[in-house]
């Protein structure tokens, strides 16, 4: 391996450096730091989401004296390398930082040093400096990368990782034993460099990798080369001494069957994981997961937990392994819960014992004792957390941990972080302070909403409102083109972790089941159902056909019934209660001309809601109704013959309808989809949890539609 190379033919990492892009940043070392960081963060083989940090040291004018001074720019607390911007960096005077050694009182006091970093701030708009700041500050190099690549951690977590590192790199990579990140570890890195002049990087036991260079480019290439060499070494040893993970013990089900099995069990698992607060789930049957969970070594390796602190903080001390057959009959929820309940009891007891055994006098109170990662051999991996992104990232981190175990076992023997060290990271007072600074959850955080007909009109407005208030949403429509447009809209506005999109025809049982399976796989279940899908037909009695009648009742009445039926099955699996809102109409209460089919179907919807409310109260499932009127904006109804029919009935033109509807209301208001969305939020936002069987009119005030 050369000192630095221009050979970009890497196999195990992605060489993404673009000379033209880099040339635009010539002379801007901080800009090149951000560019390099984004490239490194774009390849999950190099570092995981939110993990690692990078830095550069530059000469700048001191704004107080006008003299040149050395400044270190380093990734601040939190954030992700792949999306890092200048606002995510901390900038510190190097002379002030280095002077902190004069007041350092030893490892027992190193947490106190974090507050002192603030006295070193150069740029007042800086991000708060992270605990890793000293790891960069005490190394003299202009550009430094600290990453958590699976290939390097596999060596760092191997029983004889130090020897392997020495032999593999011929002494060009140093070694520092495991130590919690902080001021003292920064001093240890400098000591390692002093004892090994000329090294090109340092391996941190069980933790990660430090590499550097005199320029952004040299640091980038050095990092890639070291990781490439680690990955190549692992690849050469997979299966050489023994089968990977001891060989496969079982075979996975076929993809369709394992996803069906996963969808069936996900709401049950979510219910158990949500014993303290509602959790959002994530499921993956990634081949790397299946290789691990189907192996002979699963029972030995899984309880050991992870090694890298970044992995551990996201995935907890160890996963819960379900001792169920992949073909287990999951149809009887009661029997399934009886099988699973003792597993969760045992996990919670294990976690409580871990806390009680390892806690310090000043440790934060014990947190949620439920597992984050759940492994189902033959099926896949579930993760549960406060929101979708956190659950998804936890799964990604556990895949990182699987990669590390696989590599370490191939070249030696995997070693995990000792439990006391793991506890010291998980319940670190500095981590607790970071958690306490996080914003309070929104009203619908942890809630999963499925709104039928949510690719446009009222349904789309409801889905957006719920997402903005913290929920995740299952958007759907029976029109693929309309759904695709909504999908693009939601992706741009909210991002992939806020919703999932699925075709749903409420007249088809299989389509309804598929939509709920999608909700279970994407998020773990469902908490809120809004039956919003609809259509309208306005004709005189003599012109109404049997086909008109059937489609109205199939969509509005039977559709509401069947979606509610499936929702209740899922909600009962979770045992978390739930909300069902039915978007009905003022026409359920008001008689008018040319409206026999639509009006009577809406009346049936309204009474079906009352019946469901009376039946489902024991399950803590609330059923309420929102009655809109004349919501014209973005509605498919008004693209059909309904507008012409209503205009004819009222003796006005289609263009005059909005004004006509507004003038007949007590408030003289046009009703918008957002008005209906706000009403739905009122019912599910937490202030009306003891309310069911109600009708909320959102029609501008139509006296004939008053319920009482």
PDB file of C-alpha atoms in Angstrom, residues 78-347:
ATOM      1  CA  UNK A  78     -24.676  15.567  16.843  1.00  0.00           C
ATOM      2  CA  UNK A  79     -25.202  15.715  13.097  1.00  0.00           C
ATOM      3  CA  UNK A  80     -24.158  13.410  10.293  1.00  0.00           C
ATOM      4  CA  UNK A  81     -21.078  13.515   8.061  1.00  0.00           C
ATOM      5  CA  UNK A  82     -23.091  12.818   4.936  1.00  0.00           C
ATOM      6  CA  UNK A  83     -25.181  15.980   5.377  1.00  0.00           C
ATOM      7  CA  UNK A  84     -22.681  18.098   7.325  1.00  0.00           C
ATOM      8  CA  UNK A  85     -22.701  21.838   6.659  1.00  0.00           C
ATOM      9  CA  UNK A  86     -20.609  24.680   8.030  1.00  0.00           C
ATOM     10  CA  UNK A  87     -23.251  25.256  10.718  1.00  0.00           C
ATOM     11  CA  UNK A  88     -22.533  21.745  12.020  1.00  0.00           C
ATOM     12  CA  UNK A  89     -18.884  22.538  12.772  1.00  0.00           C
ATOM     13  CA  UNK A  90     -17.279  23.812  15.947  1.00  0.00           C
ATOM     14  CA  UNK A  91     -14.324  26.217  15.595  1.00  0.00           C
ATOM     15  CA  UNK A  92     -11.806  26.516  18.434  1.00  0.00           C
ATOM     16  CA  UNK A  93      -8.648  28.529  19.102  1.00  0.00           C
ATOM     17  CA  UNK A  94      -5.896  25.908  19.143  1.00  0.00           C
ATOM     18  CA  UNK A  95      -3.686  27.761  21.628  1.00  0.00           C
ATOM     19  CA  UNK A  96      -6.539  28.014  24.118  1.00  0.00           C
ATOM     20  CA  UNK A  97      -7.483  24.390  23.587  1.00  0.00           C
ATOM     21  CA  UNK A  98      -3.941  23.110  24.103  1.00  0.00           C
ATOM     22  CA  UNK A  99      -3.653  25.177  27.276  1.00  0.00           C
ATOM     23  CA  UNK A 100      -6.430  23.077  28.814  1.00  0.00           C
ATOM     24  CA  UNK A 101      -3.769  20.478  29.591  1.00  0.00           C
ATOM     25  CA  UNK A 102      -2.595  22.865  32.305  1.00  0.00           C
ATOM     26  CA  UNK A 103      -5.887  22.579  34.215  1.00  0.00           C
ATOM     27  CA  UNK A 104      -6.632  18.913  33.535  1.00  0.00           C
ATOM     28  CA  UNK A 105      -6.848  17.078  36.874  1.00  0.00           C
ATOM     29  CA  UNK A 106      -6.938  13.506  35.588  1.00  0.00           C
ATOM     30  CA  UNK A 107      -9.360  10.971  34.158  1.00  0.00           C
ATOM     31  CA  UNK A 108     -11.746  11.144  37.121  1.00  0.00           C
ATOM     32  CA  UNK A 109     -12.441  14.771  36.179  1.00  0.00           C
ATOM     33  CA  UNK A 110     -12.374  14.612  32.394  1.00  0.00           C
ATOM     34  CA  UNK A 111     -16.113  15.216  31.963  1.00  0.00           C
ATOM     35  CA  UNK A 112     -15.527  18.616  33.542  1.00  0.00           C
ATOM     36  CA  UNK A 113     -13.336  19.515  30.576  1.00  0.00           C
ATOM     37  CA  UNK A 114     -16.282  19.567  28.168  1.00  0.00           C
ATOM     38  CA  UNK A 115     -17.582  22.822  29.657  1.00  0.00           C
ATOM     39  CA  UNK A 116     -14.130  24.355  29.246  1.00  0.00           C
ATOM     40  CA  UNK A 117     -14.241  23.740  25.482  1.00  0.00           C
ATOM     41  CA  UNK A 118     -16.644  26.684  25.331  1.00  0.00           C
ATOM     42  CA  UNK A 119     -13.846  29.022  26.452  1.00  0.00           C
ATOM     43  CA  UNK A 120     -11.937  28.020  23.323  1.00  0.00           C
ATOM     44  CA  UNK A 121     -14.633  28.963  20.800  1.00  0.00           C
ATOM     45  CA  UNK A 122     -13.371  31.003  17.851  1.00  0.00           C
ATOM     46  CA  UNK A 123     -16.540  31.230  15.751  1.00  0.00           C
ATOM     47  CA  UNK A 124     -19.484  32.396  17.885  1.00  0.00           C
ATOM     48  CA  UNK A 125     -21.902  30.672  15.485  1.00  0.00           C
ATOM     49  CA  UNK A 126     -20.201  27.338  16.178  1.00  0.00           C
ATOM     50  CA  UNK A 127     -21.985  24.128  16.959  1.00  0.00           C
ATOM     51  CA  UNK A 128     -21.321  22.920  20.505  1.00  0.00           C
ATOM     52  CA  UNK A 129     -17.987  21.015  20.577  1.00  0.00           C
ATOM     53  CA  UNK A 130     -18.409  17.260  20.969  1.00  0.00           C
ATOM     54  CA  UNK A 131     -16.723  14.915  23.420  1.00  0.00           C
ATOM     55  CA  UNK A 132     -14.448  13.803  20.551  1.00  0.00           C
ATOM     56  CA  UNK A 133     -12.891  17.266  20.175  1.00  0.00           C
ATOM     57  CA  UNK A 134      -9.685  16.362  22.111  1.00  0.00           C
ATOM     58  CA  UNK A 135      -9.143  13.314  19.883  1.00  0.00           C
ATOM     59  CA  UNK A 136      -8.563  15.759  17.017  1.00  0.00           C
ATOM     60  CA  UNK A 137      -7.045  18.600  18.987  1.00  0.00           C
ATOM     61  CA  UNK A 138      -3.997  16.756  20.319  1.00  0.00           C
ATOM     62  CA  UNK A 139      -3.020  15.303  16.941  1.00  0.00           C
ATOM     63  CA  UNK A 140      -0.911  17.793  14.946  1.00  0.00           C
ATOM     64  CA  UNK A 141      -2.240  16.998  11.479  1.00  0.00           C
ATOM     65  CA  UNK A 142      -4.071  19.538   9.339  1.00  0.00           C
ATOM     66  CA  UNK A 143      -6.834  17.133   8.262  1.00  0.00           C
ATOM     67  CA  UNK A 144      -8.100  14.200  10.387  1.00  0.00           C
ATOM     68  CA  UNK A 145     -10.817  11.584   9.860  1.00  0.00           C
ATOM     69  CA  UNK A 146     -12.302   9.548  12.705  1.00  0.00           C
ATOM     70  CA  UNK A 147     -14.644   6.904  11.294  1.00  0.00           C
ATOM     71  CA  UNK A 148     -16.384   3.712  12.328  1.00  0.00           C
ATOM     72  CA  UNK A 149     -15.911   1.433   9.307  1.00  0.00           C
ATOM     73  CA  UNK A 150     -17.131  -2.119   9.878  1.00  0.00           C
ATOM     74  CA  UNK A 151     -13.973  -3.568   8.349  1.00  0.00           C
ATOM     75  CA  UNK A 152     -11.695  -1.692  10.764  1.00  0.00           C
ATOM     76  CA  UNK A 153     -13.884  -2.282  13.832  1.00  0.00           C
ATOM     77  CA  UNK A 154     -13.923  -6.009  13.034  1.00  0.00           C
ATOM     78  CA  UNK A 155     -10.161  -5.987  13.574  1.00  0.00           C
ATOM     79  CA  UNK A 156     -10.429  -3.600  16.518  1.00  0.00           C
ATOM     80  CA  UNK A 157     -12.994  -5.904  18.188  1.00  0.00           C
ATOM     81  CA  UNK A 158     -11.044  -9.119  17.532  1.00  0.00           C
ATOM     82  CA  UNK A 159      -9.498 -10.870  20.522  1.00  0.00           C
ATOM     83  CA  UNK A 160      -5.984 -10.297  19.146  1.00  0.00           C
ATOM     84  CA  UNK A 161      -6.757  -7.185  17.145  1.00  0.00           C
ATOM     85  CA  UNK A 162      -3.602  -5.372  18.231  1.00  0.00           C
ATOM     86  CA  UNK A 163      -1.364  -8.117  16.831  1.00  0.00           C
ATOM     87  CA  UNK A 164      -3.357  -8.317  13.603  1.00  0.00           C
ATOM     88  CA  UNK A 165      -3.152  -4.546  13.129  1.00  0.00           C
ATOM     89  CA  UNK A 166       0.627  -4.576  13.649  1.00  0.00           C
ATOM     90  CA  UNK A 167       1.155  -7.425  11.175  1.00  0.00           C
ATOM     91  CA  UNK A 168      -1.344  -6.225   8.571  1.00  0.00           C
ATOM     92  CA  UNK A 169       0.021  -2.688   8.354  1.00  0.00           C
ATOM     93  CA  UNK A 170       3.653  -3.389   9.185  1.00  0.00           C
ATOM     94  CA  UNK A 171       3.643  -0.949  12.075  1.00  0.00           C
ATOM     95  CA  UNK A 172       2.169   1.927  10.039  1.00  0.00           C
ATOM     96  CA  UNK A 173      -1.076   1.926  12.054  1.00  0.00           C
ATOM     97  CA  UNK A 174      -0.849   2.514  15.806  1.00  0.00           C
ATOM     98  CA  UNK A 175      -3.053   0.932  18.479  1.00  0.00           C
ATOM     99  CA  UNK A 176      -4.772   2.462  21.513  1.00  0.00           C
ATOM    100  CA  UNK A 177      -6.722   0.176  23.823  1.00  0.00           C
ATOM    101  CA  UNK A 178     -10.416   0.759  24.469  1.00  0.00           C
ATOM    102  CA  UNK A 179     -11.191   3.855  26.481  1.00  0.00           C
ATOM    103  CA  UNK A 180     -14.301   5.991  26.637  1.00  0.00           C
ATOM    104  CA  UNK A 181     -13.961   9.062  24.367  1.00  0.00           C
ATOM    105  CA  UNK A 182     -12.813  12.210  26.128  1.00  0.00           C
ATOM    106  CA  UNK A 183      -9.884  14.400  27.077  1.00  0.00           C
ATOM    107  CA  UNK A 184      -7.744  11.538  28.337  1.00  0.00           C
ATOM    108  CA  UNK A 185      -8.221   9.490  25.178  1.00  0.00           C
ATOM    109  CA  UNK A 186      -7.029  12.488  23.168  1.00  0.00           C
ATOM    110  CA  UNK A 187      -3.827  12.505  25.219  1.00  0.00           C
ATOM    111  CA  UNK A 188      -3.445   8.764  24.643  1.00  0.00           C
ATOM    112  CA  UNK A 189      -3.658   9.278  20.868  1.00  0.00           C
ATOM    113  CA  UNK A 190      -0.874  11.880  20.987  1.00  0.00           C
ATOM    114  CA  UNK A 191       1.210   9.546  23.164  1.00  0.00           C
ATOM    115  CA  UNK A 192       0.746   6.758  20.603  1.00  0.00           C
ATOM    116  CA  UNK A 193       1.894   9.104  17.834  1.00  0.00           C
ATOM    117  CA  UNK A 194       4.923  10.192  19.851  1.00  0.00           C
ATOM    118  CA  UNK A 195       5.917   6.567  20.381  1.00  0.00           C
ATOM    119  CA  UNK A 196       5.308   5.656  16.735  1.00  0.00           C
ATOM    120  CA  UNK A 197       6.449   8.573  14.554  1.00  0.00           C
ATOM    121  CA  UNK A 198       5.557   8.204  10.891  1.00  0.00           C
ATOM    122  CA  UNK A 199       2.370   6.155  11.373  1.00  0.00           C
ATOM    123  CA  UNK A 200      -0.533   6.976   9.054  1.00  0.00           C
ATOM    124  CA  UNK A 201      -3.347   6.185  11.467  1.00  0.00           C
ATOM    125  CA  UNK A 202      -4.413   4.738  14.817  1.00  0.00           C
ATOM    126  CA  UNK A 203      -6.801   1.885  15.522  1.00  0.00           C
ATOM    127  CA  UNK A 204      -8.929   2.360  18.634  1.00  0.00           C
ATOM    128  CA  UNK A 205      -9.664  -0.973  20.346  1.00  0.00           C
ATOM    129  CA  UNK A 206     -13.348  -1.949  19.915  1.00  0.00           C
ATOM    130  CA  UNK A 207     -14.084   1.544  18.676  1.00  0.00           C
ATOM    131  CA  UNK A 208     -12.907   2.785  15.287  1.00  0.00           C
ATOM    132  CA  UNK A 209     -10.172   4.347  13.213  1.00  0.00           C
ATOM    133  CA  UNK A 210      -8.189   7.610  13.073  1.00  0.00           C
ATOM    134  CA  UNK A 211      -6.446   8.596   9.835  1.00  0.00           C
ATOM    135  CA  UNK A 212      -5.024  11.881   8.591  1.00  0.00           C
ATOM    136  CA  UNK A 213      -3.197  13.861   5.921  1.00  0.00           C
ATOM    137  CA  UNK A 214      -1.652  17.246   5.197  1.00  0.00           C
ATOM    138  CA  UNK A 215      -4.461  18.089   2.763  1.00  0.00           C
ATOM    139  CA  UNK A 216      -8.135  17.207   2.549  1.00  0.00           C
ATOM    140  CA  UNK A 217      -7.408  14.965  -0.424  1.00  0.00           C
ATOM    141  CA  UNK A 218      -4.497  13.154   1.204  1.00  0.00           C
ATOM    142  CA  UNK A 219      -6.569  12.527   4.316  1.00  0.00           C
ATOM    143  CA  UNK A 220      -9.444  11.215   2.187  1.00  0.00           C
ATOM    144  CA  UNK A 221      -7.261   8.821   0.184  1.00  0.00           C
ATOM    145  CA  UNK A 222      -5.359   7.677   3.270  1.00  0.00           C
ATOM    146  CA  UNK A 223      -8.677   6.838   4.933  1.00  0.00           C
ATOM    147  CA  UNK A 224      -9.899   4.873   1.909  1.00  0.00           C
ATOM    148  CA  UNK A 225      -6.651   2.949   1.570  1.00  0.00           C
ATOM    149  CA  UNK A 226      -6.556   1.868   5.205  1.00  0.00           C
ATOM    150  CA  UNK A 227     -10.192   0.737   5.171  1.00  0.00           C
ATOM    151  CA  UNK A 228      -9.721  -1.003   1.812  1.00  0.00           C
ATOM    152  CA  UNK A 229      -6.802  -2.988   3.224  1.00  0.00           C
ATOM    153  CA  UNK A 230      -8.858  -4.007   6.273  1.00  0.00           C
ATOM    154  CA  UNK A 231     -11.795  -5.098   4.110  1.00  0.00           C
ATOM    155  CA  UNK A 232      -9.589  -7.040   1.713  1.00  0.00           C
ATOM    156  CA  UNK A 233      -7.977  -8.880   4.610  1.00  0.00           C
ATOM    157  CA  UNK A 234     -11.380  -9.862   5.994  1.00  0.00           C
ATOM    158  CA  UNK A 235     -12.622 -11.017   2.585  1.00  0.00           C
ATOM    159  CA  UNK A 236      -9.592 -13.243   2.181  1.00  0.00           C
ATOM    160  CA  UNK A 237     -10.371 -14.930   5.494  1.00  0.00           C
ATOM    161  CA  UNK A 238     -14.153 -15.459   5.281  1.00  0.00           C
ATOM    162  CA  UNK A 239     -14.776 -19.190   5.516  1.00  0.00           C
ATOM    163  CA  UNK A 240     -11.058 -19.953   5.457  1.00  0.00           C
ATOM    164  CA  UNK A 241     -10.729 -21.348   8.981  1.00  0.00           C
ATOM    165  CA  UNK A 242     -14.382 -22.125   9.688  1.00  0.00           C
ATOM    166  CA  UNK A 243     -17.794 -21.540   8.123  1.00  0.00           C
ATOM    167  CA  UNK A 244     -19.166 -18.005   8.439  1.00  0.00           C
ATOM    168  CA  UNK A 245     -21.011 -17.773  11.755  1.00  0.00           C
ATOM    169  CA  UNK A 246     -20.502 -21.513  12.200  1.00  0.00           C
ATOM    170  CA  UNK A 247     -22.629 -22.308   9.152  1.00  0.00           C
ATOM    171  CA  UNK A 248     -26.360 -22.010   8.585  1.00  0.00           C
ATOM    172  CA  UNK A 249     -28.648 -23.782  11.055  1.00  0.00           C
ATOM    173  CA  UNK A 250     -31.952 -23.006   9.328  1.00  0.00           C
ATOM    174  CA  UNK A 251     -33.164 -21.688   5.986  1.00  0.00           C
ATOM    175  CA  UNK A 252     -35.187 -18.514   5.537  1.00  0.00           C
ATOM    176  CA  UNK A 253     -38.710 -18.602   4.225  1.00  0.00           C
ATOM    177  CA  UNK A 254     -39.219 -17.335   0.711  1.00  0.00           C
ATOM    178  CA  UNK A 255     -39.407 -13.499   0.561  1.00  0.00           C
ATOM    179  CA  UNK A 256     -43.186 -13.275   0.191  1.00  0.00           C
ATOM    180  CA  UNK A 257     -43.835 -15.701   3.038  1.00  0.00           C
ATOM    181  CA  UNK A 258     -41.337 -14.166   5.459  1.00  0.00           C
ATOM    182  CA  UNK A 259     -42.783 -10.706   4.876  1.00  0.00           C
ATOM    183  CA  UNK A 260     -46.266 -12.056   5.450  1.00  0.00           C
ATOM    184  CA  UNK A 261     -45.054 -13.625   8.700  1.00  0.00           C
ATOM    185  CA  UNK A 262     -43.298 -10.400   9.697  1.00  0.00           C
ATOM    186  CA  UNK A 263     -46.427  -8.350   9.024  1.00  0.00           C
ATOM    187  CA  UNK A 264     -48.477 -10.711  11.178  1.00  0.00           C
ATOM    188  CA  UNK A 265     -46.202 -10.510  14.229  1.00  0.00           C
ATOM    189  CA  UNK A 266     -45.077  -6.864  14.007  1.00  0.00           C
ATOM    190  CA  UNK A 267     -48.115  -5.317  15.780  1.00  0.00           C
ATOM    191  CA  UNK A 268     -47.785  -7.814  18.649  1.00  0.00           C
ATOM    192  CA  UNK A 269     -44.102  -6.976  19.072  1.00  0.00           C
ATOM    193  CA  UNK A 270     -44.867  -3.275  18.848  1.00  0.00           C
ATOM    194  CA  UNK A 271     -47.462  -3.600  21.589  1.00  0.00           C
ATOM    195  CA  UNK A 272     -44.935  -5.190  23.960  1.00  0.00           C
ATOM    196  CA  UNK A 273     -42.222  -2.667  23.050  1.00  0.00           C
ATOM    197  CA  UNK A 274     -44.650   0.204  23.670  1.00  0.00           C
ATOM    198  CA  UNK A 275     -45.328  -0.610  27.318  1.00  0.00           C
ATOM    199  CA  UNK A 276     -43.884   2.771  28.367  1.00  0.00           C
ATOM    200  CA  UNK A 277     -44.476   4.923  25.274  1.00  0.00           C
ATOM    201  CA  UNK A 278     -45.667   4.344  21.729  1.00  0.00           C
ATOM    202  CA  UNK A 279     -42.836   3.083  19.552  1.00  0.00           C
ATOM    203  CA  UNK A 280     -42.437   3.082  15.773  1.00  0.00           C
ATOM    204  CA  UNK A 281     -41.063  -0.042  14.136  1.00  0.00           C
ATOM    205  CA  UNK A 282     -38.833  -0.976  11.234  1.00  0.00           C
ATOM    206  CA  UNK A 283     -38.385  -4.367   9.566  1.00  0.00           C
ATOM    207  CA  UNK A 284     -35.575  -5.645   7.381  1.00  0.00           C
ATOM    208  CA  UNK A 285     -34.770  -9.023   5.881  1.00  0.00           C
ATOM    209  CA  UNK A 286     -31.441  -7.856   4.500  1.00  0.00           C
ATOM    210  CA  UNK A 287     -29.297 -10.845   3.410  1.00  0.00           C
ATOM    211  CA  UNK A 288     -26.659  -9.924   6.021  1.00  0.00           C
ATOM    212  CA  UNK A 289     -29.290 -10.132   8.732  1.00  0.00           C
ATOM    213  CA  UNK A 290     -30.592 -13.474   7.500  1.00  0.00           C
ATOM    214  CA  UNK A 291     -27.087 -14.941   7.338  1.00  0.00           C
ATOM    215  CA  UNK A 292     -26.580 -14.040  11.007  1.00  0.00           C
ATOM    216  CA  UNK A 293     -29.959 -14.928  12.493  1.00  0.00           C
ATOM    217  CA  UNK A 294     -30.104 -18.277  10.681  1.00  0.00           C
ATOM    218  CA  UNK A 295     -26.631 -19.319  11.843  1.00  0.00           C
ATOM    219  CA  UNK A 296     -25.321 -21.796  14.379  1.00  0.00           C
ATOM    220  CA  UNK A 297     -23.485 -19.001  16.202  1.00  0.00           C
ATOM    221  CA  UNK A 298     -26.530 -16.786  16.767  1.00  0.00           C
ATOM    222  CA  UNK A 299     -27.166 -18.010  20.303  1.00  0.00           C
ATOM    223  CA  UNK A 300     -23.522 -17.425  21.262  1.00  0.00           C
ATOM    224  CA  UNK A 301     -22.940 -14.068  19.601  1.00  0.00           C
ATOM    225  CA  UNK A 302     -26.265 -12.237  20.002  1.00  0.00           C
ATOM    226  CA  UNK A 303     -26.183 -12.006  23.833  1.00  0.00           C
ATOM    227  CA  UNK A 304     -22.654 -10.582  23.721  1.00  0.00           C
ATOM    228  CA  UNK A 305     -23.893  -7.271  22.363  1.00  0.00           C
ATOM    229  CA  UNK A 306     -21.925  -4.816  20.260  1.00  0.00           C
ATOM    230  CA  UNK A 307     -18.453  -3.336  20.618  1.00  0.00           C
ATOM    231  CA  UNK A 308     -18.404   0.125  19.029  1.00  0.00           C
ATOM    232  CA  UNK A 309     -20.068   2.724  21.311  1.00  0.00           C
ATOM    233  CA  UNK A 310     -21.953   4.224  18.378  1.00  0.00           C
ATOM    234  CA  UNK A 311     -23.490   0.822  17.636  1.00  0.00           C
ATOM    235  CA  UNK A 312     -24.284   0.150  21.251  1.00  0.00           C
ATOM    236  CA  UNK A 313     -25.957   3.477  21.985  1.00  0.00           C
ATOM    237  CA  UNK A 314     -28.485   2.836  19.208  1.00  0.00           C
ATOM    238  CA  UNK A 315     -29.119  -0.884  19.722  1.00  0.00           C
ATOM    239  CA  UNK A 316     -28.972  -1.409  23.519  1.00  0.00           C
ATOM    240  CA  UNK A 317     -27.008  -3.976  25.481  1.00  0.00           C
ATOM    241  CA  UNK A 318     -28.210  -6.924  23.380  1.00  0.00           C
ATOM    242  CA  UNK A 319     -31.099  -7.958  21.104  1.00  0.00           C
ATOM    243  CA  UNK A 320     -34.107 -10.110  21.928  1.00  0.00           C
ATOM    244  CA  UNK A 321     -34.077 -13.352  19.937  1.00  0.00           C
ATOM    245  CA  UNK A 322     -37.490 -14.934  19.302  1.00  0.00           C
ATOM    246  CA  UNK A 323     -37.327 -18.719  19.741  1.00  0.00           C
ATOM    247  CA  UNK A 324     -40.136 -19.200  17.235  1.00  0.00           C
ATOM    248  CA  UNK A 325     -40.183 -21.333  14.114  1.00  0.00           C
ATOM    249  CA  UNK A 326     -40.219 -19.364  10.888  1.00  0.00           C
ATOM    250  CA  UNK A 327     -43.408 -21.229   9.944  1.00  0.00           C
ATOM    251  CA  UNK A 328     -45.068 -20.651  13.326  1.00  0.00           C
ATOM    252  CA  UNK A 329     -48.860 -20.264  13.158  1.00  0.00           C
ATOM    253  CA  UNK A 330     -49.420 -16.639  14.170  1.00  0.00           C
ATOM    254  CA  UNK A 331     -53.153 -16.511  13.515  1.00  0.00           C
ATOM    255  CA  UNK A 332     -54.230 -16.865  17.161  1.00  0.00           C
ATOM    256  CA  UNK A 333     -53.217 -13.591  18.806  1.00  0.00           C
ATOM    257  CA  UNK A 334     -53.955 -14.803  22.328  1.00  0.00           C
ATOM    258  CA  UNK A 335     -51.676 -17.846  22.006  1.00  0.00           C
ATOM    259  CA  UNK A 336     -48.993 -15.740  20.316  1.00  0.00           C
ATOM    260  CA  UNK A 337     -49.000 -13.193  23.139  1.00  0.00           C
ATOM    261  CA  UNK A 338     -48.781 -15.987  25.710  1.00  0.00           C
ATOM    262  CA  UNK A 339     -45.623 -17.237  23.963  1.00  0.00           C
ATOM    263  CA  UNK A 340     -44.034 -13.814  23.630  1.00  0.00           C
ATOM    264  CA  UNK A 341     -44.908 -12.238  26.990  1.00  0.00           C
ATOM    265  CA  UNK A 342     -42.386 -14.327  29.004  1.00  0.00           C
ATOM    266  CA  UNK A 343     -39.629 -13.385  26.528  1.00  0.00           C
ATOM    267  CA  UNK A 344     -40.219  -9.695  27.168  1.00  0.00           C
ATOM    268  CA  UNK A 345     -40.484 -10.269  30.918  1.00  0.00           C
ATOM    269  CA  UNK A 346     -37.121 -12.017  30.826  1.00  0.00           C
ATOM    270  CA  UNK A 347     -35.523  -9.258  28.730  1.00  0.00           C
TER     271      UNK A 347
END
